[in-house]
Short mmCIF file of C-alpha atoms in Angstrom, two decimals:
data_model
loop_
_atom_site.label_atom_id
_atom_site.label_comp_id
_atom_site.label_asym_id
_atom_site.label_seq_id
_atom_site.Cartn_x
_atom_site.Cartn_y
_atom_site.Cartn_z
CA MET W 1 108.00 -14.20 185.89
CA PHE W 2 111.65 -14.45 186.92
CA GLY W 3 114.54 -14.54 184.47
CA LEU W 4 118.25 -14.28 184.00
CA GLY W 5 120.51 -12.53 181.52
CA LEU W 6 121.75 -15.25 179.19
CA ARG W 7 125.56 -15.25 179.23
CA PRO W 8 128.01 -17.66 177.53
CA PRO W 9 128.78 -19.76 180.66
CA PHE W 10 125.08 -20.75 180.77
CA TYR W 11 124.58 -21.50 177.09
CA GLU W 12 124.93 -25.25 177.43
CA GLN W 13 122.39 -25.58 180.24
CA ALA W 14 120.00 -23.13 178.58
CA ILE W 15 119.95 -24.92 175.24
CA ARG W 16 119.01 -28.12 177.05
CA GLY W 17 116.17 -26.34 178.85
CA LYS W 18 117.67 -27.20 182.22
CA VAL W 19 117.62 -23.80 183.91
CA ALA W 20 114.84 -23.03 186.38
CA VAL W 21 113.82 -19.65 185.01
CA ASP W 22 110.68 -18.42 183.28
CA TRP W 23 112.53 -16.50 180.59
CA PHE W 24 115.96 -15.31 179.48
CA GLU W 25 117.08 -11.86 178.46
CA LEU W 26 119.49 -11.76 175.53
CA ILE W 27 121.79 -8.90 174.59
CA SER W 28 120.49 -8.12 171.11
CA GLU W 29 123.86 -7.18 169.61
CA ASN W 30 125.39 -10.55 170.57
CA PHE W 31 122.96 -12.28 168.26
CA MET W 32 123.08 -9.87 165.32
CA VAL W 33 125.36 -12.20 163.40
CA ASP W 34 124.85 -14.22 160.25
CA GLY W 35 125.19 -17.72 161.71
CA GLY W 36 127.44 -20.05 163.65
CA LYS W 37 127.21 -20.72 167.36
CA PRO W 38 125.38 -17.54 168.45
CA ARG W 39 122.48 -18.21 166.08
CA ALA W 40 122.42 -21.90 166.97
CA VAL W 41 122.25 -20.96 170.67
CA LEU W 42 119.45 -18.49 169.97
CA ASP W 43 117.39 -21.07 168.10
CA ALA W 44 117.93 -23.75 170.75
CA VAL W 45 117.19 -21.46 173.72
CA CYS W 46 114.01 -20.22 172.05
CA GLU W 47 112.78 -23.81 171.83
CA HIS W 48 112.71 -23.98 175.62
CA TYR W 49 112.18 -20.43 176.91
CA PRO W 50 110.54 -17.15 176.01
CA VAL W 51 113.17 -14.45 175.59
CA ALA W 52 113.42 -10.69 175.96
CA LEU W 53 115.81 -8.67 173.79
CA HIS W 54 117.92 -6.00 175.45
CA GLY W 55 120.04 -3.68 173.32
CA VAL W 56 122.89 -1.32 174.08
CA SER W 57 123.41 0.51 170.77
CA LEU W 58 120.10 1.99 169.70
CA ASN W 59 121.40 5.46 170.59
CA LEU W 60 117.96 6.80 171.48
CA GLY W 61 119.40 10.00 172.91
CA GLY W 62 121.94 10.66 170.18
CA THR W 63 121.82 13.35 167.53
CA ASP W 64 123.15 11.11 164.73
CA PRO W 65 120.29 9.76 162.62
CA LEU W 66 118.88 6.45 163.81
CA ASP W 67 120.93 3.60 162.34
CA GLU W 68 118.74 2.01 159.67
CA GLU W 69 120.97 -1.01 159.24
CA TYR W 70 120.91 -1.65 162.99
CA LEU W 71 117.13 -1.38 163.02
CA ASP W 72 116.96 -3.85 160.11
CA ARG W 73 119.04 -6.31 162.07
CA LEU W 74 116.96 -5.79 165.20
CA GLY W 75 113.79 -6.30 163.19
CA LYS W 76 115.12 -9.58 161.80
CA LEU W 77 116.12 -10.72 165.26
CA ILE W 78 112.63 -9.91 166.55
CA ASP W 79 111.09 -11.92 163.71
CA CYS W 80 113.40 -14.76 164.56
CA CYS W 81 112.73 -15.08 168.30
CA GLU W 82 109.39 -13.28 168.85
CA PRO W 83 110.55 -11.74 172.13
CA LEU W 84 108.36 -10.95 175.11
CA ARG W 85 109.88 -7.50 175.32
CA VAL W 86 112.41 -5.35 173.41
CA SER W 87 114.39 -2.80 175.37
CA ASP W 88 117.30 -0.37 175.18
CA HIS W 89 118.64 2.48 177.30
CA LEU W 90 117.67 6.08 177.92
CA CYS W 91 121.05 7.50 176.95
CA TRP W 92 123.27 8.26 173.97
CA THR W 93 125.94 5.92 172.65
CA ARG W 94 127.14 7.32 169.33
CA HIS W 95 128.16 10.64 167.84
CA GLY W 96 129.57 11.66 164.48
CA GLY W 97 129.44 8.05 163.26
CA HIS W 98 131.54 6.81 166.18
CA HIS W 99 130.11 4.27 168.59
CA LEU W 100 131.29 4.80 172.15
CA HIS W 101 129.95 1.52 173.57
CA ASP W 102 128.90 3.19 176.79
CA LEU W 103 125.60 4.42 178.18
CA LEU W 104 126.23 8.15 178.29
CA PRO W 105 124.07 10.62 180.22
CA LEU W 106 121.54 13.04 178.78
CA PRO W 107 120.61 16.48 180.10
CA TYR W 108 117.17 16.39 181.66
CA THR W 109 115.60 19.19 179.65
CA ARG W 110 112.28 19.63 177.86
CA ASP W 111 114.11 19.80 174.53
CA THR W 112 115.81 16.49 175.23
CA VAL W 113 112.52 14.89 176.21
CA ALA W 114 111.01 15.93 172.88
CA HIS W 115 114.09 14.80 170.94
CA VAL W 116 114.30 11.36 172.55
CA ALA W 117 110.54 10.76 172.49
CA THR W 118 110.45 11.49 168.75
CA ARG W 119 113.20 8.95 168.13
CA ILE W 120 111.53 6.32 170.30
CA ARG W 121 108.31 6.81 168.35
CA GLN W 122 110.25 6.32 165.10
CA VAL W 123 111.75 3.11 166.44
CA GLN W 124 108.38 1.84 167.66
CA ASP W 125 106.78 2.63 164.30
CA ARG W 126 109.58 0.81 162.54
CA LEU W 127 109.46 -2.25 164.81
CA LYS W 128 105.67 -2.14 165.05
CA ARG W 129 105.75 -2.57 168.81
CA GLN W 130 106.30 -0.63 172.01
CA ILE W 131 109.79 -0.77 173.37
CA LEU W 132 111.03 -0.46 176.96
CA ILE W 133 113.55 2.18 177.92
CA GLU W 134 115.91 1.55 180.83
CA ASN W 135 117.16 4.15 183.28
CA VAL W 136 120.99 4.16 183.30
CA SER W 137 123.49 4.70 186.09
CA SER W 138 125.18 8.08 185.89
CA TYR W 139 128.27 9.64 187.39
CA ALA W 140 127.82 13.24 186.28
CA GLU W 141 124.78 15.51 185.96
CA TYR W 142 124.40 18.43 183.60
CA ALA W 143 124.21 21.87 185.16
CA HIS W 144 121.42 22.90 182.77
CA SER W 145 119.06 20.02 183.58
CA GLU W 146 115.56 21.34 184.21
CA MET W 147 114.02 18.36 186.02
CA SER W 148 114.87 15.29 188.09
CA GLU W 149 115.89 12.02 186.45
CA TRP W 150 112.54 10.39 187.23
CA GLU W 151 110.61 13.35 185.86
CA PHE W 152 112.71 13.05 182.72
CA LEU W 153 112.12 9.30 182.43
CA ASN W 154 108.38 9.70 182.97
CA ALA W 155 108.11 12.57 180.48
CA VAL W 156 109.94 10.61 177.78
CA ALA W 157 107.82 7.50 178.38
CA GLU W 158 104.64 9.57 178.29
CA GLN W 159 105.53 11.54 175.14
CA ALA W 160 106.84 8.46 173.33
CA ASP W 161 104.10 6.18 174.70
CA CYS W 162 106.74 3.60 175.45
CA LEU W 163 107.29 1.26 178.38
CA ILE W 164 109.91 1.28 181.12
CA LEU W 165 112.56 -1.21 182.16
CA LEU W 166 113.38 -0.23 185.71
CA ASP W 167 116.94 -1.01 186.78
CA ILE W 168 116.83 -0.75 190.55
CA ASN W 169 120.59 -0.95 190.95
CA ASN W 170 120.93 1.99 188.55
CA VAL W 171 118.48 3.99 190.66
CA LEU W 172 120.53 3.23 193.75
CA VAL W 173 123.86 4.05 192.06
CA SER W 174 122.62 7.35 190.64
CA ALA W 175 120.85 8.27 193.90
CA HIS W 176 124.12 7.76 195.76
CA ASN W 177 126.23 9.60 193.19
CA HIS W 178 123.94 12.61 192.95
CA GLY W 179 122.31 12.68 196.36
CA PHE W 180 118.65 12.13 195.55
CA ASP W 181 116.10 9.92 197.31
CA ALA W 182 115.80 6.56 195.53
CA TYR W 183 112.43 5.87 197.12
CA CYS W 184 111.10 9.16 195.77
CA TYR W 185 112.23 8.02 192.32
CA LEU W 186 110.43 4.67 192.59
CA ARG W 187 107.20 6.15 193.92
CA ALA W 188 107.05 8.61 191.03
CA LEU W 189 107.10 5.92 188.33
CA PRO W 190 103.92 5.16 186.38
CA ALA W 191 103.14 1.56 187.41
CA GLN W 192 101.35 0.70 184.18
CA ARG W 193 104.45 1.46 182.11
CA VAL W 194 107.02 -0.49 184.13
CA GLN W 195 107.08 -3.90 182.46
CA GLN W 196 110.43 -5.31 183.55
CA ILE W 197 112.89 -4.95 186.41
CA HIS W 198 116.66 -5.43 186.39
CA LEU W 199 118.53 -6.32 189.58
CA ALA W 200 122.33 -6.18 189.63
CA GLY W 201 125.37 -5.45 191.76
CA HIS W 202 127.75 -2.50 191.78
CA SER W 203 131.23 -1.51 192.97
CA VAL W 204 132.46 1.28 195.19
CA SER W 205 135.06 3.66 193.75
CA GLY W 206 135.95 6.36 196.26
CA PRO W 207 132.91 8.56 196.75
CA LEU W 208 131.08 7.10 193.75
CA LEU W 209 129.19 3.88 193.14
CA ILE W 210 129.89 2.28 189.76
CA ASP W 211 127.45 0.06 187.90
CA THR W 212 129.74 -2.86 187.20
CA HIS W 213 127.42 -5.88 187.25
CA ASP W 214 130.22 -7.86 188.84
CA HIS W 215 128.85 -8.30 192.37
CA PRO W 216 125.81 -9.92 193.91
CA VAL W 217 122.74 -7.76 194.34
CA SER W 218 123.35 -5.57 197.39
CA ASP W 219 121.08 -5.36 200.43
CA PRO W 220 119.97 -1.78 199.67
CA VAL W 221 118.90 -2.93 196.19
CA TRP W 222 116.83 -5.75 197.72
CA THR W 223 115.17 -3.22 200.02
CA LEU W 224 114.39 -0.95 197.09
CA TYR W 225 113.08 -3.93 195.14
CA GLN W 226 110.62 -4.66 197.90
CA LEU W 227 109.51 -1.02 197.93
CA ALA W 228 109.23 -1.03 194.15
CA LEU W 229 106.97 -4.09 194.17
CA GLN W 230 104.68 -2.43 196.71
CA HIS W 231 104.18 0.40 194.25
CA LEU W 232 104.39 -1.43 190.93
CA GLY W 233 102.92 -4.84 191.65
CA ALA W 234 104.28 -8.02 190.09
CA VAL W 235 106.74 -7.06 187.39
CA PRO W 236 108.90 -9.59 185.49
CA THR W 237 112.26 -9.45 187.22
CA MET W 238 115.73 -10.67 186.33
CA ILE W 239 119.31 -10.62 187.57
CA GLU W 240 121.96 -9.05 185.34
CA ARG W 241 125.52 -10.26 185.78
CA ASP W 242 128.20 -9.44 183.21
CA ASP W 243 131.50 -9.82 185.02
CA ALA W 244 132.92 -12.13 187.67
CA ILE W 245 130.06 -14.39 186.67
CA PRO W 246 129.38 -16.95 189.42
CA SER W 247 127.94 -20.43 189.02
CA LEU W 248 124.45 -20.74 187.69
CA ASP W 249 123.36 -22.14 191.06
CA GLU W 250 124.56 -18.99 192.78
CA LEU W 251 122.61 -16.77 190.39
CA LEU W 252 119.52 -18.93 190.75
CA ALA W 253 119.83 -18.63 194.52
CA GLU W 254 119.85 -14.83 194.09
CA LEU W 255 116.80 -15.09 191.90
CA ASP W 256 115.12 -17.09 194.67
CA ILE W 257 115.58 -14.10 196.96
CA ALA W 258 113.62 -12.03 194.45
CA ARG W 259 110.95 -14.74 194.34
CA ARG W 260 110.67 -14.76 198.13
CA ILE W 261 110.38 -10.97 198.29
CA ARG W 262 107.68 -11.07 195.64
CA ALA W 263 105.83 -13.84 197.49
CA ARG W 264 105.70 -11.66 200.63
CA GLU W 265 104.07 -8.78 198.76
CA PRO W 266 100.30 -8.85 198.18
CA ALA W 267 99.27 -8.38 194.55
CA ALA W 268 99.18 -4.67 193.76
CA MET U 1 127.88 30.07 180.34
CA SER U 2 125.00 29.27 177.99
CA ALA U 3 123.76 25.71 177.79
CA PRO U 4 125.12 23.75 174.81
CA ASP U 5 122.77 22.14 172.35
CA LEU U 6 122.64 18.36 172.46
CA GLY U 7 124.83 17.80 169.39
CA GLN U 8 127.47 20.26 170.61
CA LEU U 9 127.48 18.60 174.01
CA GLN U 10 127.84 15.10 172.61
CA ALA U 11 130.64 16.17 170.26
CA ALA U 12 132.56 17.63 173.19
CA PHE U 13 131.89 14.57 175.36
CA LYS U 14 133.15 12.27 172.60
CA ALA U 15 136.29 14.37 172.12
CA TYR U 16 136.87 14.14 175.87
CA LEU U 17 136.50 10.36 175.87
CA PHE U 18 138.97 10.06 173.01
CA SER U 19 141.71 12.35 174.30
CA GLY U 20 140.69 14.11 177.50
CA ALA U 21 142.17 17.28 176.04
CA ASN U 22 138.99 19.38 176.19
CA GLU U 23 138.12 18.73 179.83
CA ALA U 24 138.13 22.48 180.53
CA VAL U 25 135.44 22.99 177.89
CA LEU U 26 133.28 20.09 179.03
CA ALA U 27 133.52 20.38 182.82
CA PRO U 28 131.56 23.66 183.25
CA TRP U 29 128.52 22.02 181.68
CA PHE U 30 128.26 19.63 184.65
CA ALA U 31 127.17 20.11 188.24
CA ALA U 32 129.63 19.52 191.08
CA ASN U 33 127.19 18.17 193.64
CA LYS U 34 127.91 16.18 196.82
CA GLY U 35 131.34 17.80 196.97
CA ILE U 36 132.66 15.53 194.23
CA GLU U 37 134.60 17.47 191.62
CA VAL U 38 133.40 17.26 188.02
CA PRO U 39 136.77 16.09 186.62
CA HIS U 40 136.63 13.13 188.99
CA ARG U 41 133.13 12.31 187.77
CA LEU U 42 134.11 12.61 184.11
CA ASP U 43 137.14 10.41 184.70
CA VAL U 44 134.76 7.51 185.38
CA TYR U 45 133.47 7.70 181.82
CA ARG U 46 136.87 8.16 180.21
CA ASN U 47 138.48 5.31 182.13
CA ALA U 48 135.54 3.03 181.45
CA TYR U 49 135.70 3.82 177.73
CA TYR U 50 139.30 2.64 177.33
CA ILE U 51 139.04 -0.25 179.78
CA ARG U 52 135.89 -1.64 178.16
CA LEU U 53 137.20 -1.41 174.62
CA GLN U 54 140.65 -2.76 175.46
CA GLU U 55 139.03 -5.68 177.28
CA SER U 56 136.98 -6.39 174.19
CA LEU U 57 140.09 -6.36 171.99
CA ALA U 58 141.92 -8.59 174.47
CA HIS U 59 139.03 -11.04 174.29
CA ASP U 60 139.05 -11.06 170.50
CA PHE U 61 142.86 -11.17 170.04
CA PRO U 62 144.13 -13.46 172.83
CA ALA U 63 147.23 -14.68 170.99
CA LEU U 64 148.20 -11.10 170.11
CA LEU U 65 147.82 -10.13 173.77
CA ALA U 66 149.89 -13.10 174.93
CA TYR U 67 152.64 -12.42 172.38
CA MET U 68 152.85 -8.67 173.03
CA GLY U 69 152.38 -8.78 176.79
CA GLY U 70 149.75 -6.79 178.66
CA ALA U 71 151.53 -3.45 178.83
CA ALA U 72 152.56 -3.27 175.17
CA PHE U 73 149.17 -4.55 174.08
CA GLY U 74 147.43 -1.88 176.17
CA ARG U 75 149.57 0.90 174.68
CA GLU U 76 149.08 -0.28 171.12
CA MET U 77 145.34 -0.81 171.52
CA ALA U 78 144.92 2.66 173.03
CA ALA U 79 146.69 4.07 169.97
CA TYR U 80 144.53 1.93 167.69
CA LEU U 81 141.33 3.14 169.37
CA LYS U 82 142.44 6.76 168.89
CA ALA U 83 143.27 6.14 165.23
CA CYS U 84 140.30 3.91 164.46
CA PRO U 85 137.33 4.63 166.75
CA SER U 86 134.47 2.16 166.56
CA THR U 87 132.12 2.66 163.64
CA SER U 88 129.86 -0.31 164.31
CA PRO U 89 127.08 -0.73 166.88
CA LEU U 90 128.42 -4.24 167.42
CA LEU U 91 131.39 -4.35 169.79
CA ARG U 92 132.35 -7.56 168.04
CA GLN U 93 133.45 -5.47 165.00
CA LEU U 94 135.84 -3.30 167.02
CA GLY U 95 138.98 -5.10 165.85
CA GLU U 96 138.09 -5.17 162.18
CA ARG U 97 140.67 -2.55 161.22
CA LEU U 98 143.36 -3.71 163.64
CA PRO U 99 145.29 -5.87 161.12
CA ASP U 100 145.56 -2.99 158.65
CA TYR U 101 146.45 -0.57 161.44
CA LEU U 102 149.32 -2.80 162.59
CA SER U 103 150.42 -3.32 159.00
CA ASP U 104 150.40 0.45 158.37
CA HIS U 105 152.57 0.88 161.46
CA ASN U 106 155.16 -1.53 160.14
CA MET U 107 154.41 -4.42 162.48
CA PRO U 108 154.10 -7.30 159.98
CA LEU U 109 154.09 -10.20 162.45
CA LEU U 110 151.54 -8.53 164.72
CA ALA U 111 149.46 -7.61 161.66
CA ASP U 112 149.47 -11.23 160.41
CA LEU U 113 148.61 -12.51 163.87
CA ALA U 114 145.72 -10.06 164.14
CA ARG U 115 144.58 -11.01 160.63
CA LEU U 116 144.60 -14.69 161.63
CA GLU U 117 142.65 -14.08 164.84
CA TRP U 118 140.17 -11.85 163.02
CA ALA U 119 139.59 -14.60 160.42
CA VAL U 120 138.90 -17.05 163.25
CA LEU U 121 136.34 -14.61 164.70
CA GLU U 122 134.73 -14.16 161.30
CA ALA U 123 134.53 -17.93 160.83
CA PHE U 124 132.90 -18.32 164.24
CA ASP U 125 129.68 -16.51 163.34
CA ALA U 126 129.68 -16.57 159.53
CA ALA U 127 126.41 -17.53 157.84
CA ASP U 128 125.32 -21.16 158.01
CA SER U 129 125.14 -22.90 154.64
CA ARG U 130 124.79 -26.46 153.44
CA VAL U 131 128.06 -27.91 152.24
CA LEU U 132 128.90 -29.95 149.18
CA THR U 133 129.25 -33.69 149.65
CA VAL U 134 131.34 -36.17 147.70
CA LYS U 135 128.13 -37.93 146.68
CA ALA U 136 126.70 -34.75 145.15
CA LEU U 137 129.95 -34.23 143.29
CA GLN U 138 129.75 -37.71 141.83
CA ASN U 139 126.35 -36.90 140.36
CA ILE U 140 127.69 -34.08 138.20
CA PRO U 141 127.60 -35.10 134.52
CA PRO U 142 131.12 -35.04 132.96
CA GLU U 143 130.13 -32.52 130.27
CA ARG U 144 129.26 -29.93 132.95
CA TRP U 145 132.69 -29.91 134.61
CA GLN U 146 134.08 -27.48 132.01
CA ASN U 147 131.91 -24.59 133.28
CA LEU U 148 131.44 -25.68 136.85
CA HIS U 149 131.82 -23.01 139.57
CA PHE U 150 132.42 -24.00 143.17
CA GLU U 151 131.69 -21.52 145.92
CA LEU U 152 133.53 -21.29 149.22
CA HIS U 153 131.58 -21.60 152.47
CA PRO U 154 131.03 -18.13 154.05
CA SER U 155 133.29 -19.07 156.96
CA VAL U 156 136.30 -19.75 154.72
CA THR U 157 139.23 -17.34 154.71
CA VAL U 158 142.44 -17.84 152.77
CA LEU U 159 145.34 -15.93 154.31
CA ASP U 160 148.69 -15.14 152.78
CA VAL U 161 151.01 -14.78 155.73
CA ARG U 162 154.60 -13.66 155.36
CA THR U 163 155.59 -14.10 158.99
CA ARG U 164 155.59 -16.78 161.65
CA ALA U 165 152.13 -15.71 162.83
CA TYR U 166 150.75 -19.24 162.55
CA GLU U 167 153.54 -20.58 164.78
CA VAL U 168 152.79 -17.89 167.36
CA TRP U 169 149.04 -18.50 167.19
CA ASN U 170 149.44 -22.27 167.39
CA ALA U 171 151.85 -22.07 170.35
CA HIS U 172 149.33 -19.89 172.18
CA ARG U 173 146.47 -22.25 171.34
CA LYS U 174 148.42 -25.22 172.69
CA GLN U 175 149.70 -23.17 175.62
CA GLN U 176 153.25 -23.92 174.54
CA LEU U 177 156.31 -21.73 174.49
CA LEU U 178 157.09 -20.20 171.14
CA PRO U 179 159.95 -22.09 169.47
CA ASP U 180 163.12 -19.97 169.19
CA GLN U 181 163.93 -21.36 165.80
CA GLN U 182 162.02 -19.64 163.04
CA ASN U 183 160.26 -21.93 160.63
CA ASP U 184 161.33 -20.81 157.15
CA ALA U 185 158.29 -22.22 155.36
CA MET U 186 155.47 -19.64 155.64
CA ALA U 187 152.61 -21.60 154.12
CA PRO U 188 149.35 -19.84 153.31
CA LEU U 189 146.57 -20.55 155.78
CA LEU U 190 143.05 -21.85 155.40
CA ILE U 191 140.57 -20.90 158.15
CA TRP U 192 137.04 -22.29 158.24
CA ARG U 193 134.23 -23.54 160.44
CA SER U 194 132.87 -27.04 160.13
CA PRO U 195 130.39 -28.92 162.35
CA GLY U 196 133.47 -30.14 164.23
CA GLY U 197 134.52 -26.60 165.11
CA LEU U 198 136.91 -23.92 163.91
CA SER U 199 140.02 -24.99 162.04
CA VAL U 200 143.20 -23.30 160.90
CA LYS U 201 145.72 -25.14 158.79
CA PRO U 202 148.55 -24.40 156.42
CA VAL U 203 147.80 -25.36 152.84
CA SER U 204 150.02 -26.41 149.93
CA THR U 205 150.84 -24.05 147.09
CA GLU U 206 148.49 -26.00 144.81
CA CYS U 207 145.55 -25.87 147.23
CA HIS U 208 146.21 -22.19 147.84
CA SER U 209 146.10 -21.53 144.10
CA LEU U 210 142.79 -23.40 143.80
CA LEU U 211 141.31 -21.58 146.80
CA VAL U 212 142.31 -18.17 145.46
CA SER U 213 140.78 -19.03 142.07
CA LEU U 214 137.52 -20.13 143.69
CA ARG U 215 137.49 -17.03 145.86
CA ASN U 216 137.89 -14.97 142.67
CA ARG U 217 134.90 -16.85 141.25
CA LEU U 218 136.81 -18.56 138.45
CA SER U 219 135.33 -21.74 137.00
CA PHE U 220 136.94 -25.05 137.91
CA ALA U 221 138.49 -25.21 134.42
CA GLN U 222 139.97 -21.70 134.84
CA ALA U 223 141.22 -22.66 138.30
CA CYS U 224 143.05 -25.61 136.75
CA GLU U 225 144.65 -23.24 134.22
CA GLN U 226 145.88 -21.14 137.13
CA LEU U 227 147.27 -24.26 138.77
CA ALA U 228 149.40 -24.86 135.69
CA VAL U 229 151.20 -21.60 136.54
CA VAL U 230 152.51 -22.97 139.85
CA MET U 231 153.14 -26.61 138.89
CA ASP U 232 153.97 -28.96 136.07
CA ILE U 233 151.00 -29.09 133.70
CA GLY U 234 151.11 -32.88 133.66
CA ASN U 235 150.27 -32.99 137.37
CA VAL U 236 147.48 -30.39 137.35
CA ALA U 237 144.50 -32.74 137.03
CA GLN U 238 145.66 -34.97 139.88
CA ALA U 239 146.51 -32.01 142.15
CA ALA U 240 143.22 -30.27 141.42
CA ALA U 241 141.26 -33.44 142.20
CA ARG U 242 143.19 -33.96 145.45
CA CYS U 243 142.68 -30.38 146.62
CA LEU U 244 139.00 -30.43 145.68
CA TRP U 245 138.54 -33.68 147.60
CA GLU U 246 140.19 -32.17 150.68
CA LEU U 247 138.04 -29.04 150.52
CA ILE U 248 134.86 -31.09 150.22
CA CYS U 249 135.82 -33.42 153.07
CA GLN U 250 136.59 -30.38 155.25
CA GLY U 251 133.21 -28.80 154.49
CA CYS U 252 134.73 -25.75 152.76
CA LEU U 253 132.52 -25.73 149.64
CA LEU U 254 128.86 -24.82 149.31
CA GLU U 255 126.32 -27.37 148.23
CA GLN U 256 124.94 -24.92 145.69
CA LEU U 257 126.87 -25.20 142.40
CA GLU U 258 126.82 -22.83 139.47
CA TRP U 259 127.21 -23.70 135.83
CA GLY U 260 128.52 -21.45 133.12
#
């Protein structure tokens, strides 16, 4: 139940089935192409491993209409690799036809919950499956928010009847940046909806933590992971690394830490 | 201050990411908790926006970056992103309008270089298709040649360059210094993907003429007529056969043929 984010430096080993993981997570948009190497990699990796698809451009929290062409491409990709899970982020990424290629924060209001949940339901109806929504790191909070981030996440998941991808590093980063209790966040999550966990590293920028995915998983994130497992039980877990990517052995050694923590926890 | 609706808020946030000019409008909608000022918090998003997108362009246009130098590249890409914000959910498409942008701003060499690098990117993940073989060609009955249509592989691009962009690109690829002496002959370029990898090569005037005709979906007979415009009519048949042979051997033509 332990995976890695599939990144170009690992393509060769992954297509030979030589990586000791149970599954790989693929960034959906990287494989929304007509052919060539990306599609060949996708086909070859799927011969050896189950995969999960993780998107960054669904724009679930945006006010632009859902992108039909994007959903078509995602649907084709799903048909092609029959993923274990399909996920995207609880944020907005596009406005007025312009894609901002960032995971931008939403106000935690009842209106926003209804808006996002409606869009998630549309996506799920279109894809004929439940999707997972991931909590994002944030650096600014809206003054008119009416609830905490975890209340917002839970309300959206409940109203949309979708699943949750819990990024523990993002919880830590946002907890630091906004001064809330990360453990409180984790304990409030509905265990039955959390179907995947992301572990990653972050950077320090003055008083803020930044979700950069360019460092090893930090000790506080490991501690939170242990606490999360006590509450959530065994959840498929993976390491996300997008920059300063180390050797595969190093990442697998990090994944072994997650395995050891899981092994210490009794089944929930 | 009343709370903005979601669309109003996102419009203002986008405008801030693009220019930063409306910070005074946006900032009051955020909370200044933990003693960290809102402008400092918003800066994280604005800086990340430009850094992420410029890194993506640098990844997709490495020869352009090397030729311009980091500082000039950064300035020009920031201007490009302001003029041509992303309209695709795929970050890979971000540089699609860069060649035209550079051309519109009277930078012909940079525009050609960007066009060349964009064609390489397009070839990289173009659709897979079976290619025509010499054996299949030999099975075509002679009477069908008159109306035969060849189709280019989806990865094929034919570029008319009017600058030394290929020299610059090639020097970067080979990690060589750019020759001082300008090469006068600016041959058109053929870019394609074969099982052996991506290729870029200058092509002769005759091959260029044939490629352009095929791209314009002319029949082989019509393509030969076009060849007669750029060369002696007595040499057309031989030149057409040679160019066709080269294109087939390079894997530039689709297996599927059309007649009539």
